[in-house]
Coordinates of C-alpha atoms in Angstrom, one line a residue:
X1 CA 92.3 68.6 100.6
X2 CA 90.8 68.1 97.3
X3 CA 89.2 71.6 96.4
X4 CA 88.1 73.3 93.3
X5 CA 90.9 75.8 91.4
X6 CA 88.5 78.8 91.8
X7 CA 88.7 77.9 95.1
X8 CA 92.1 77.2 95.6
X9 CA 92.6 80.9 94.2
X10 CA 89.9 82.8 96.3
X11 CA 92.2 81.3 99.3
X12 CA 95.5 82.2 97.9
X13 CA 93.8 86.0 97.9
X14 CA 92.7 86.0 101.0
X15 CA 96.2 84.4 102.3
X16 CA 97.6 87.5 100.9
X17 CA 95.1 89.9 102.2
X18 CA 95.7 88.7 105.5
X19 CA 99.8 88.1 104.8
X20 CA 99.6 91.7 103.6
X21 CA 96.7 93.1 107.3
X22 CA 99.4 91.7 109.5
X23 CA 102.5 93.8 108.0
X24 CA 100.2 97.1 107.9
X25 CA 98.6 96.5 111.2
X26 CA 102.2 95.6 112.6
X27 CA 103.8 98.7 111.2
X28 CA 101.0 101.2 112.0
X29 CA 100.8 100.6 116.1
X30 CA 104.1 102.4 117.4
X31 CA 102.0 105.5 115.9
X32 CA 99.0 104.7 118.1
X33 CA 98.4 106.8 121.2
X34 CA 95.4 104.6 122.8
X35 CA 96.4 102.1 124.5
X36 CA 92.9 100.6 124.2
X37 CA 92.4 101.3 120.2
X38 CA 96.7 99.5 120.1
X39 CA 95.8 96.2 121.8
X40 CA 92.7 96.3 119.7
X41 CA 94.7 96.1 116.6
X42 CA 97.0 94.2 118.3
X43 CA 94.3 91.3 118.7
X44 CA 92.8 91.5 114.7
X45 CA 96.5 91.3 113.5
X46 CA 96.6 88.0 116.1
X47 CA 93.4 86.7 113.9
X48 CA 94.9 88.1 110.7
X49 CA 98.5 86.3 111.3
X50 CA 96.2 82.8 112.5
X51 CA 94.5 83.1 109.3
X52 CA 97.3 83.6 106.4
X53 CA 99.2 80.6 108.7
X54 CA 95.5 78.2 107.9
X55 CA 95.2 79.1 104.4
X56 CA 99.1 78.4 103.6
X57 CA 98.5 75.3 105.4
X58 CA 95.9 74.7 102.9
X59 CA 96.5 75.7 100.0
X60 CA 101.1 75.5 99.9
X61 CA 101.8 78.9 99.6
X62 CA 103.8 81.5 100.7
X63 CA 103.0 84.9 99.8
X64 CA 106.1 87.4 100.6
X65 CA 105.1 91.6 102.1
X66 CA 107.2 94.3 99.8
X67 CA 109.6 96.0 102.0
X68 CA 108.2 99.1 99.9
X69 CA 104.4 98.4 100.8
X70 CA 106.1 99.1 105.4
X71 CA 107.8 101.6 104.5
X72 CA 104.9 103.7 102.9
X73 CA 102.6 102.1 105.9
X74 CA 104.6 104.1 108.1
X75 CA 105.9 106.9 106.7
X76 CA 101.5 107.6 106.2
X77 CA 102.0 107.1 109.8
X78 CA 104.7 109.2 111.0
X79 CA 103.6 112.4 108.0
X80 CA 99.3 111.8 108.5
X81 CA 98.6 109.5 111.8
X82 CA 97.6 106.4 112.3
X83 CA 93.5 106.9 111.7
X84 CA 94.6 108.5 107.5
X85 CA 96.9 105.4 107.5
X86 CA 94.3 102.3 108.3
X87 CA 91.6 104.1 106.3
X88 CA 93.6 104.0 103.2
X89 CA 95.3 100.4 103.8
X90 CA 92.8 99.0 105.5
X91 CA 91.0 95.4 102.9
X92 CA 87.1 96.0 103.0
X93 CA 85.8 93.7 105.5
X94 CA 82.4 93.3 104.9
X95 CA 84.0 92.1 100.9
X96 CA 86.8 89.6 103.5
X97 CA 83.5 88.0 105.5
X98 CA 82.2 87.5 101.7
X99 CA 84.7 85.9 100.0
X100 CA 85.2 83.6 103.0
X101 CA 81.2 82.6 102.8
X102 CA 81.7 81.8 99.4
X103 CA 84.3 79.1 100.2
X104 CA 82.5 77.9 103.4
X105 CA 81.4 74.7 101.6
X106 CA 83.9 73.6 100.6
X107 CA 86.6 74.8 103.3
X108 CA 84.6 75.1 106.7
X109 CA 87.1 77.2 108.7
X110 CA 86.2 80.1 106.3
X111 CA 83.3 80.6 109.2
X112 CA 84.8 81.0 111.5
X113 CA 87.0 83.3 109.8
X114 CA 84.3 85.4 108.6
X115 CA 82.7 85.7 111.7
X116 CA 86.1 87.1 112.9
X117 CA 86.1 89.3 109.8
X118 CA 82.5 90.8 111.3
X119 CA 83.8 91.2 114.7
X120 CA 87.2 92.7 113.7
X121 CA 84.8 95.0 111.6
X122 CA 83.0 96.3 114.3
X123 CA 85.7 96.2 116.4
X124 CA 88.3 98.5 114.0
X125 CA 85.4 101.1 113.7
X126 CA 86.1 103.3 116.8
X127 CA 90.0 103.3 115.0
X128 CA 88.9 105.1 111.7
X129 CA 87.2 108.1 113.3
X130 CA 89.1 111.3 114.5
X131 CA 87.5 114.2 114.6
X132 CA 90.4 115.9 114.0
X133 CA 91.2 114.0 111.0
X134 CA 87.2 114.8 109.6
X135 CA 88.2 118.6 110.6
X136 CA 91.3 118.2 108.4
X137 CA 89.1 116.5 105.2
X138 CA 87.0 119.3 105.7
X139 CA 89.5 122.1 106.2
X140 CA 91.5 120.8 102.6
X141 CA 88.3 121.0 100.9
X142 CA 87.2 124.2 101.6
X143 CA 90.9 125.6 100.8
X144 CA 90.3 122.9 97.5
X145 CA 86.9 125.4 96.6
X146 CA 89.1 129.0 97.1
X147 CA 91.9 126.9 94.8
X148 CA 89.4 126.7 92.4
X149 CA 87.9 130.0 92.5
X150 CA 91.9 131.7 92.7
X151 CA 92.7 129.7 89.6
X152 CA 89.5 131.3 87.7
X153 CA 91.0 134.7 89.3
X154 CA 94.6 134.0 87.6
X155 CA 93.5 133.4 84.3
X156 CA 91.0 136.1 84.0
X157 CA 93.8 138.5 84.8
X158 CA 95.9 137.1 82.6
X159 CA 93.7 137.5 79.1
X160 CA 92.9 140.6 80.4
X161 CA 96.3 141.9 81.5
X162 CA 98.3 139.9 79.2
X163 CA 101.1 140.8 81.8
X164 CA 102.4 138.2 83.6
X165 CA 104.0 140.9 86.1
X166 CA 100.3 142.7 86.2
X167 CA 99.1 139.4 87.2
X168 CA 101.3 138.9 89.8
X169 CA 100.8 142.3 91.1
X170 CA 97.1 141.3 90.4
X171 CA 97.6 137.8 92.1
X172 CA 99.0 138.9 95.6
X173 CA 95.5 141.4 96.3
X174 CA 93.5 138.9 95.0
X175 CA 95.3 135.6 97.4
X176 CA 95.6 138.2 99.9
X177 CA 91.8 138.3 100.2
X178 CA 91.4 134.9 99.0
X179 CA 93.4 134.0 102.4
X180 CA 91.8 136.2 104.7
X181 CA 88.0 135.3 103.2
X182 CA 88.0 131.6 103.9
X183 CA 90.7 131.8 107.3
X184 CA 87.4 133.7 108.2
X185 CA 84.4 131.6 107.0
X186 CA 87.0 128.3 108.7
X187 CA 86.7 130.8 112.2
X188 CA 83.2 131.8 111.8
X189 CA 82.2 128.2 111.3
X190 CA 84.1 126.4 113.8
X191 CA 84.1 129.0 116.2
X192 CA 80.3 129.6 116.5
X193 CA 78.3 127.5 119.4
X194 CA 77.5 129.6 122.8
X195 CA 79.7 127.8 124.9
X196 CA 82.9 126.7 124.5
X197 CA 85.0 123.9 126.5
X198 CA 89.3 124.6 126.5
X199 CA 88.5 121.6 124.1
X200 CA 86.8 123.3 121.5
X201 CA 88.8 126.7 121.4
X202 CA 91.7 124.4 120.6
X203 CA 90.4 122.7 117.9
X204 CA 88.8 125.7 116.1
X205 CA 92.1 127.3 116.9
X206 CA 93.8 123.8 115.1
X207 CA 91.2 124.4 112.0
X208 CA 91.7 128.2 111.6
X209 CA 95.7 128.3 112.0
X210 CA 95.9 125.1 109.8
X211 CA 92.9 126.5 107.3
X212 CA 95.4 129.9 106.9
X213 CA 98.5 128.1 106.3
X214 CA 96.7 125.5 103.5
X215 CA 94.9 128.1 101.4
X216 CA 98.5 130.4 102.0
X217 CA 100.8 127.7 100.2
X218 CA 97.8 126.8 97.6
X219 CA 98.0 130.5 96.8
X220 CA 102.2 131.0 96.5
X221 CA 101.8 127.3 94.2
X222 CA 99.6 129.1 91.8
X223 CA 101.1 132.4 91.6
X224 CA 104.5 131.4 91.3
X225 CA 104.5 130.9 87.2
X226 CA 103.8 134.4 86.8
X227 CA 106.5 135.8 88.8
X228 CA 108.9 133.2 87.2
X229 CA 107.5 133.7 83.4
X230 CA 108.8 136.3 81.3
X231 CA 106.7 139.1 81.6
X232 CA 105.0 138.1 78.2
X233 CA 105.2 134.8 78.6
X234 CA 101.5 134.5 79.3
X235 CA 100.1 131.3 78.1
X236 CA 103.6 129.4 79.7
X237 CA 102.5 130.6 82.6
X238 CA 98.1 129.6 82.3
X239 CA 99.0 126.7 81.5
X240 CA 102.0 126.1 84.3
X241 CA 98.9 126.9 86.5
X242 CA 97.1 124.7 85.4
X243 CA 99.1 121.4 85.9
X244 CA 99.7 122.7 89.3
X245 CA 95.9 123.5 89.9
X246 CA 95.2 120.1 88.6
X247 CA 98.1 118.3 90.9
X248 CA 95.9 120.2 94.1
X249 CA 93.0 119.4 92.7
X250 CA 94.2 115.7 92.8
X251 CA 95.7 115.8 96.4
X252 CA 92.7 117.3 97.9
X253 CA 90.9 114.8 97.0
X254 CA 92.8 111.5 97.3
X255 CA 92.9 113.0 101.1
X256 CA 88.9 113.8 101.1
X257 CA 88.3 110.7 99.2
X258 CA 90.0 108.5 102.0
X259 CA 89.1 110.5 104.9
X260 CA 85.0 110.4 103.6
X261 CA 85.3 106.6 102.5
X262 CA 84.7 107.7 98.7
X263 CA 86.1 106.7 95.0
X264 CA 89.2 108.8 94.4
X265 CA 87.9 108.7 90.6
X266 CA 85.0 110.2 91.5
X267 CA 85.7 112.8 93.3
X268 CA 88.6 113.5 91.5
X269 CA 86.4 114.5 88.2
X270 CA 83.8 116.8 90.5
X271 CA 86.1 118.6 91.5
X272 CA 88.3 118.9 87.9
X273 CA 85.0 119.7 86.3
X274 CA 84.5 123.0 88.9
X275 CA 88.1 123.8 88.8
X276 CA 87.6 123.7 84.9
X277 CA 84.7 125.8 84.6
X278 CA 85.2 127.9 86.9
X279 CA 88.8 129.0 85.1
X280 CA 87.5 128.5 81.3
X281 CA 84.4 131.4 82.4
X282 CA 87.1 133.5 83.9
X283 CA 88.9 133.4 80.8
X284 CA 85.8 134.1 78.3
X285 CA 85.2 137.1 80.9
X286 CA 88.7 138.3 80.9
X287 CA 89.0 138.3 77.1
X288 CA 85.6 140.1 76.5
X289 CA 86.5 142.3 79.3
X290 CA 90.1 143.3 77.5
X291 CA 88.0 143.7 74.3
X292 CA 84.5 145.6 75.4
X293 CA 86.4 147.9 77.9
X294 CA 89.2 148.6 75.5
X295 CA 92.4 147.6 77.8
X296 CA 95.5 147.9 76.1
X297 CA 97.8 147.3 78.4

């Protein structure tokens, strides 16, 4: 088949995506608990394999999926579930369909592949929806906001007291209040209905427990530098705490961006600015309080 160079290039790219899709779907299927969903994904895997072989015959190229990708998919599916994994690794079917449409004049078979992509987009939607995953994303977002506030509190206390042990002592009180406040808010927001089924109650319990666990872990990580550094190493402690807050923000932003289909860079920038402004304002407030109240510790 005599094809233009850009058409061949497009088909090679589509072939690579379809081949990787087969590997991804195959790795995820064992972790899907719903038999109907597993059957749907198996059918989509067969469609992707058919397309990959078709383009391989036309382009004359062969693509081998890296073993690292398969391992990453299995690990993610085992740790975070099939829904999150599919959201993270799946290629956008709308973009694939448009790419097939673009080469369909030279490659008539691409029309059938485009139809399969659009049909597959409808079929895979139920596999990408999970109420528990959305709940967990909301929990992480709430605890992330609380983390920004707590980081600001520690920054303010650092420059008010200028002693890591005193900051840690006050931080323990603030951490306790933060964890209890966020957990209580999660419990109220998840049980604010007149009638709850057993499933609703279990979901609310899961949300509350997850909020408490994540909040506790977050406050421990942020406060750790004040326990490890010497009492006078305030600058080192606050810088280390800031780096920890940035890493926690990145993790939360990554998770929520995957679940909500947002761009990671935008989400990360947004949350980083919130944390930076909060911490910066708290640091200035701490310095002002030390000066105005004539604190000498």
